[in-house]
Amino acid sequence: MSLNPKRGTVYVVDDDEAVRDSLQWLLEGQDYRVRSFESAEAFLARYDPREVACLIADIRMGGMTGLELQDRLLERQSPLPICFITGHGDVPMAVASMKKGAVDFIQKPFDEAQLLALVDKMLQRAREAFAVHQQAATREALLAKLTTRESQVLERIVAGRLNKQIADDLGISIKTVEAHRANIMEKLGANTVADLLKIALAPVPPTKV
């Protein structure tokens, strides 16, 4: 067993046991953590969206198809990168899946080097999406500490309003505005106005992949 940390988690969803075993052998041989499922339903019951991972799924399966699984993940606003395994007659469906955000598709029998390169690409995308999600969650947690009045003051600071203008806008004294500014800086862990703006104006990740 390798002493190195795993390179990432790969979910494999395919109703063909031979395909699942083959992919698991290939990916574990490259030190990926592999979690295999015989159906989309079984995968959805166990999927943890907090894990940095990617998904390889057959496009045609008994029960829920790969495309239906993709739709379910989109409904959950999941950032999970997806690659589909397709048969020769499935290319139009695979193209449709890419229009919905799938990273790529590979045809059976698949080329091992191509698949491994694709997994690496998907996990890199997953790590980037996870980092953006974590930053957004941290920002939301910080902003949630503010009172309604502090949020109103922050909104005006971001708009470039001066303390006197903010005081006039809200019908409060300049000293009260200054006190609110100090509280906002402390709660958001900002040392400068530039720090404050970085937090307040941080990009929000898209709700869909």
mmCIF file of C-alpha atoms in Angstrom:
data_model
loop_
_atom_site.group_PDB
_atom_site.id
_atom_site.type_symbol
_atom_site.label_atom_id
_atom_site.label_comp_id
_atom_site.label_asym_id
_atom_site.label_seq_id
_atom_site.Cartn_x
_atom_site.Cartn_y
_atom_site.Cartn_z
ATOM 1 C CA MET A 1 0.000 0.000 0.000
ATOM 2 C CA SER A 2 1.277 3.474 -0.864
ATOM 3 C CA LEU A 3 2.356 5.707 1.990
ATOM 4 C CA ASN A 4 1.462 8.783 -0.057
ATOM 5 C CA PRO A 5 -1.862 10.550 0.543
ATOM 6 C CA LYS A 6 -4.595 9.690 -1.949
ATOM 7 C CA ARG A 7 -4.708 11.909 -5.017
ATOM 8 C CA GLY A 8 -8.473 12.406 -4.801
ATOM 9 C CA THR A 9 -11.783 10.547 -4.815
ATOM 10 C CA VAL A 10 -13.325 9.174 -7.987
ATOM 11 C CA TYR A 11 -16.928 7.981 -7.959
ATOM 12 C CA VAL A 12 -17.674 5.270 -10.521
ATOM 13 C CA VAL A 13 -21.318 4.584 -11.379
ATOM 14 C CA ASP A 14 -21.966 1.746 -13.836
ATOM 15 C CA ASP A 15 -24.365 -1.196 -13.803
ATOM 16 C CA ASP A 16 -21.712 -3.410 -15.431
ATOM 17 C CA GLU A 17 -19.662 -5.039 -12.673
ATOM 18 C CA ALA A 18 -16.765 -5.809 -15.043
ATOM 19 C CA VAL A 19 -16.489 -2.128 -15.998
ATOM 20 C CA ARG A 20 -16.593 -1.045 -12.351
ATOM 21 C CA ASP A 21 -13.878 -3.539 -11.399
ATOM 22 C CA SER A 22 -11.708 -2.533 -14.341
ATOM 23 C CA LEU A 23 -11.959 1.176 -13.529
ATOM 24 C CA GLN A 24 -11.359 0.569 -9.835
ATOM 25 C CA TRP A 25 -8.228 -1.465 -10.577
ATOM 26 C CA LEU A 26 -6.909 1.178 -12.978
ATOM 27 C CA LEU A 27 -7.594 4.167 -10.728
ATOM 28 C CA GLU A 28 -6.474 2.623 -7.465
ATOM 29 C CA GLY A 29 -3.267 1.648 -9.244
ATOM 30 C CA GLN A 30 -2.687 5.386 -9.743
ATOM 31 C CA ASP A 31 -3.403 6.069 -6.048
ATOM 32 C CA TYR A 32 -6.907 7.481 -6.419
ATOM 33 C CA ARG A 33 -9.566 6.667 -3.843
ATOM 34 C CA VAL A 34 -12.381 4.909 -5.713
ATOM 35 C CA ARG A 35 -15.998 4.481 -4.657
ATOM 36 C CA SER A 36 -18.057 2.302 -6.974
ATOM 37 C CA PHE A 37 -21.837 2.049 -7.294
ATOM 38 C CA GLU A 38 -23.991 -0.240 -9.421
ATOM 39 C CA SER A 39 -26.724 2.352 -9.900
ATOM 40 C CA ALA A 40 -27.308 6.098 -9.913
ATOM 41 C CA GLU A 41 -29.808 5.661 -7.101
ATOM 42 C CA ALA A 42 -27.211 3.952 -4.885
ATOM 43 C CA PHE A 43 -24.709 6.703 -5.629
ATOM 44 C CA LEU A 44 -27.132 9.525 -4.760
ATOM 45 C CA ALA A 45 -27.928 7.856 -1.439
ATOM 46 C CA ARG A 46 -24.232 7.916 -0.459
ATOM 47 C CA TYR A 47 -22.881 11.001 -2.224
ATOM 48 C CA ASP A 48 -21.216 13.549 0.069
ATOM 49 C CA PRO A 49 -21.093 16.982 -1.631
ATOM 50 C CA ARG A 50 -18.480 18.169 0.894
ATOM 51 C CA GLU A 51 -15.881 15.820 -0.577
ATOM 52 C CA VAL A 52 -13.474 16.939 -3.294
ATOM 53 C CA ALA A 53 -14.246 14.354 -5.961
ATOM 54 C CA CYS A 54 -15.258 13.669 -9.547
ATOM 55 C CA LEU A 55 -17.713 11.259 -11.169
ATOM 56 C CA ILE A 56 -17.376 8.734 -13.993
ATOM 57 C CA ALA A 57 -20.798 7.414 -14.972
ATOM 58 C CA ASP A 58 -22.198 5.203 -17.694
ATOM 59 C CA ILE A 59 -24.670 7.092 -19.818
ATOM 60 C CA ARG A 60 -27.012 4.079 -20.234
ATOM 61 C CA MET A 61 -27.991 2.177 -17.108
ATOM 62 C CA GLY A 62 -30.959 0.248 -15.830
ATOM 63 C CA GLY A 63 -33.114 2.481 -13.657
ATOM 64 C CA MET A 64 -31.915 6.087 -13.601
ATOM 65 C CA THR A 65 -29.724 6.893 -16.614
ATOM 66 C CA GLY A 66 -26.513 8.864 -16.506
ATOM 67 C CA LEU A 67 -28.252 11.902 -17.977
ATOM 68 C CA GLU A 68 -30.991 11.715 -15.349
ATOM 69 C CA LEU A 69 -28.302 11.466 -12.684
ATOM 70 C CA GLN A 70 -26.685 14.598 -14.093
ATOM 71 C CA ASP A 71 -30.051 16.383 -13.904
ATOM 72 C CA ARG A 72 -30.444 15.368 -10.243
ATOM 73 C CA LEU A 73 -26.992 16.723 -9.420
ATOM 74 C CA LEU A 74 -27.774 19.970 -11.226
ATOM 75 C CA GLU A 75 -30.973 20.271 -9.180
ATOM 76 C CA ARG A 76 -28.842 19.942 -6.038
ATOM 77 C CA GLN A 77 -26.474 22.610 -7.410
ATOM 78 C CA SER A 78 -23.651 20.114 -7.078
ATOM 79 C CA PRO A 79 -20.201 21.223 -8.297
ATOM 80 C CA LEU A 80 -19.193 17.602 -8.966
ATOM 81 C CA PRO A 81 -17.311 17.329 -12.310
ATOM 82 C CA ILE A 82 -18.756 14.536 -14.477
ATOM 83 C CA CYS A 83 -17.389 12.399 -17.293
ATOM 84 C CA PHE A 84 -19.623 9.916 -19.097
ATOM 85 C CA ILE A 85 -18.718 6.508 -20.478
ATOM 86 C CA THR A 86 -20.558 5.970 -23.759
ATOM 87 C CA GLY A 87 -21.176 3.274 -26.327
ATOM 88 C CA HIS A 88 -20.879 3.973 -30.020
ATOM 89 C CA GLY A 89 -24.512 4.993 -30.380
ATOM 90 C CA ASP A 90 -24.508 7.363 -27.408
ATOM 91 C CA VAL A 91 -22.445 10.255 -28.776
ATOM 92 C CA PRO A 92 -25.454 12.600 -29.364
ATOM 93 C CA MET A 93 -26.519 12.039 -25.756
ATOM 94 C CA ALA A 94 -22.976 12.654 -24.565
ATOM 95 C CA VAL A 95 -22.851 15.920 -26.473
ATOM 96 C CA ALA A 96 -26.142 16.924 -24.815
ATOM 97 C CA SER A 97 -24.597 16.113 -21.415
ATOM 98 C CA MET A 98 -21.651 18.419 -22.135
ATOM 99 C CA LYS A 99 -24.026 21.259 -22.932
ATOM 100 C CA LYS A 100 -25.351 20.788 -19.384
ATOM 101 C CA GLY A 101 -21.851 21.019 -17.915
ATOM 102 C CA ALA A 102 -20.280 17.553 -18.196
ATOM 103 C CA VAL A 103 -16.503 17.837 -18.514
ATOM 104 C CA ASP A 104 -16.155 15.230 -21.268
ATOM 105 C CA PHE A 105 -17.154 11.778 -22.444
ATOM 106 C CA ILE A 106 -15.131 8.736 -23.446
ATOM 107 C CA GLN A 107 -16.212 5.893 -25.690
ATOM 108 C CA LYS A 108 -15.930 2.200 -24.928
ATOM 109 C CA PRO A 109 -13.454 0.617 -25.091
ATOM 110 C CA PHE A 110 -11.729 3.573 -23.436
ATOM 111 C CA ASP A 111 -8.092 4.529 -23.648
ATOM 112 C CA GLU A 112 -6.496 4.289 -20.187
ATOM 113 C CA ALA A 113 -4.114 7.224 -20.648
ATOM 114 C CA GLN A 114 -6.977 9.420 -21.888
ATOM 115 C CA LEU A 115 -9.127 8.440 -18.924
ATOM 116 C CA LEU A 116 -6.401 9.119 -16.361
ATOM 117 C CA ALA A 117 -5.671 12.528 -17.880
ATOM 118 C CA LEU A 118 -9.381 13.323 -17.734
ATOM 119 C CA VAL A 119 -9.651 12.276 -14.081
ATOM 120 C CA ASP A 120 -6.713 14.523 -13.215
ATOM 121 C CA LYS A 121 -8.392 17.416 -15.047
ATOM 122 C CA MET A 122 -11.711 16.845 -13.272
ATOM 123 C CA LEU A 123 -10.146 16.647 -9.809
ATOM 124 C CA GLN A 124 -8.270 19.888 -10.426
ATOM 125 C CA ARG A 125 -11.577 21.497 -11.366
ATOM 126 C CA ALA A 126 -13.174 20.000 -8.244
ATOM 127 C CA ARG A 127 -10.432 21.426 -6.011
ATOM 128 C CA GLU A 128 -10.890 24.879 -7.544
ATOM 129 C CA ALA A 129 -14.677 24.738 -7.143
ATOM 130 C CA PHE A 130 -14.315 23.557 -3.542
ATOM 131 C CA ALA A 131 -11.926 26.427 -2.741
ATOM 132 C CA VAL A 132 -14.377 28.976 -4.176
ATOM 133 C CA HIS A 133 -17.221 27.371 -2.216
ATOM 134 C CA GLN A 134 -15.200 27.497 1.012
ATOM 135 C CA GLN A 135 -14.346 31.162 0.471
ATOM 136 C CA ALA A 136 -18.006 31.976 -0.150
ATOM 137 C CA ALA A 137 -19.076 30.045 2.958
ATOM 138 C CA THR A 138 -16.487 31.892 5.065
ATOM 139 C CA ARG A 139 -17.651 35.230 3.674
ATOM 140 C CA GLU A 140 -21.290 34.435 4.387
ATOM 141 C CA ALA A 141 -20.430 33.377 7.944
ATOM 142 C CA LEU A 142 -18.572 36.642 8.549
ATOM 143 C CA LEU A 143 -21.330 38.824 7.084
ATOM 144 C CA ALA A 144 -23.916 36.961 9.183
ATOM 145 C CA LYS A 145 -22.233 38.383 12.304
ATOM 146 C CA LEU A 146 -23.317 41.899 11.380
ATOM 147 C CA THR A 147 -26.437 43.518 12.760
ATOM 148 C CA THR A 148 -28.982 44.971 10.361
ATOM 149 C CA ARG A 149 -27.651 48.482 10.998
ATOM 150 C CA GLU A 150 -24.045 47.378 10.504
ATOM 151 C CA SER A 151 -25.028 45.761 7.206
ATOM 152 C CA GLN A 152 -26.612 49.058 6.126
ATOM 153 C CA VAL A 153 -23.427 50.941 7.019
ATOM 154 C CA LEU A 154 -21.256 48.372 5.209
ATOM 155 C CA GLU A 155 -23.406 48.645 2.088
ATOM 156 C CA ARG A 156 -22.775 52.383 2.016
ATOM 157 C CA ILE A 157 -19.048 52.036 2.722
ATOM 158 C CA VAL A 158 -18.819 49.722 -0.290
ATOM 159 C CA ALA A 159 -20.722 52.303 -2.348
ATOM 160 C CA GLY A 160 -18.024 54.852 -1.457
ATOM 161 C CA ARG A 161 -20.143 56.987 0.852
ATOM 162 C CA LEU A 162 -18.344 59.141 3.455
ATOM 163 C CA ASN A 163 -19.167 58.933 7.158
ATOM 164 C CA LYS A 164 -21.184 62.187 7.038
ATOM 165 C CA GLN A 165 -23.146 60.950 4.031
ATOM 166 C CA ILE A 166 -23.817 57.604 5.724
ATOM 167 C CA ALA A 167 -24.979 59.450 8.846
ATOM 168 C CA ASP A 168 -27.365 61.559 6.757
ATOM 169 C CA ASP A 169 -28.613 58.479 4.851
ATOM 170 C CA LEU A 170 -29.450 56.579 8.024
ATOM 171 C CA GLY A 171 -30.433 59.492 10.264
ATOM 172 C CA ILE A 172 -27.709 58.788 12.832
ATOM 173 C CA SER A 173 -24.718 60.718 14.150
ATOM 174 C CA ILE A 174 -21.257 60.580 12.640
ATOM 175 C CA LYS A 175 -19.928 59.151 15.922
ATOM 176 C CA THR A 176 -22.449 56.325 15.656
ATOM 177 C CA VAL A 177 -21.318 55.632 12.096
ATOM 178 C CA GLU A 178 -17.703 55.531 13.293
ATOM 179 C CA ALA A 179 -18.662 53.088 16.037
ATOM 180 C CA HIS A 180 -20.455 50.873 13.525
ATOM 181 C CA ARG A 181 -17.420 50.988 11.207
ATOM 182 C CA ALA A 182 -15.155 49.881 14.036
ATOM 183 C CA ASN A 183 -17.510 47.005 14.898
ATOM 184 C CA ILE A 184 -17.719 45.936 11.251
ATOM 185 C CA MET A 185 -13.926 45.920 10.890
ATOM 186 C CA GLU A 186 -13.564 43.825 14.042
ATOM 187 C CA LYS A 187 -16.290 41.315 13.163
ATOM 188 C CA LEU A 188 -14.979 40.808 9.628
ATOM 189 C CA GLY A 189 -11.349 40.619 10.739
ATOM 190 C CA ALA A 190 -10.425 43.520 8.449
ATOM 191 C CA ASN A 191 -7.447 45.754 9.254
ATOM 192 C CA THR A 192 -7.973 48.214 6.417
ATOM 193 C CA VAL A 193 -10.793 49.449 4.213
ATOM 194 C CA ALA A 194 -9.182 47.489 1.358
ATOM 195 C CA ASP A 195 -9.524 44.294 3.423
ATOM 196 C CA LEU A 196 -13.135 45.193 4.093
ATOM 197 C CA LEU A 197 -13.883 45.661 0.401
ATOM 198 C CA LYS A 198 -12.226 42.347 -0.503
ATOM 199 C CA ILE A 199 -14.587 40.538 1.849
ATOM 200 C CA ALA A 200 -17.704 42.489 0.885
ATOM 201 C CA LEU A 201 -17.050 42.295 -2.860
ATOM 202 C CA ALA A 202 -15.766 38.724 -3.069
ATOM 203 C CA PRO A 203 -17.299 36.949 -6.075
ATOM 204 C CA VAL A 204 -20.178 34.603 -5.333
ATOM 205 C CA PRO A 205 -19.866 31.207 -7.067
ATOM 206 C CA PRO A 206 -22.524 30.325 -9.666
ATOM 207 C CA THR A 207 -25.442 28.318 -8.363
ATOM 208 C CA LYS A 208 -25.177 25.828 -11.190
ATOM 209 C CA VAL A 209 -22.324 24.029 -12.810
#
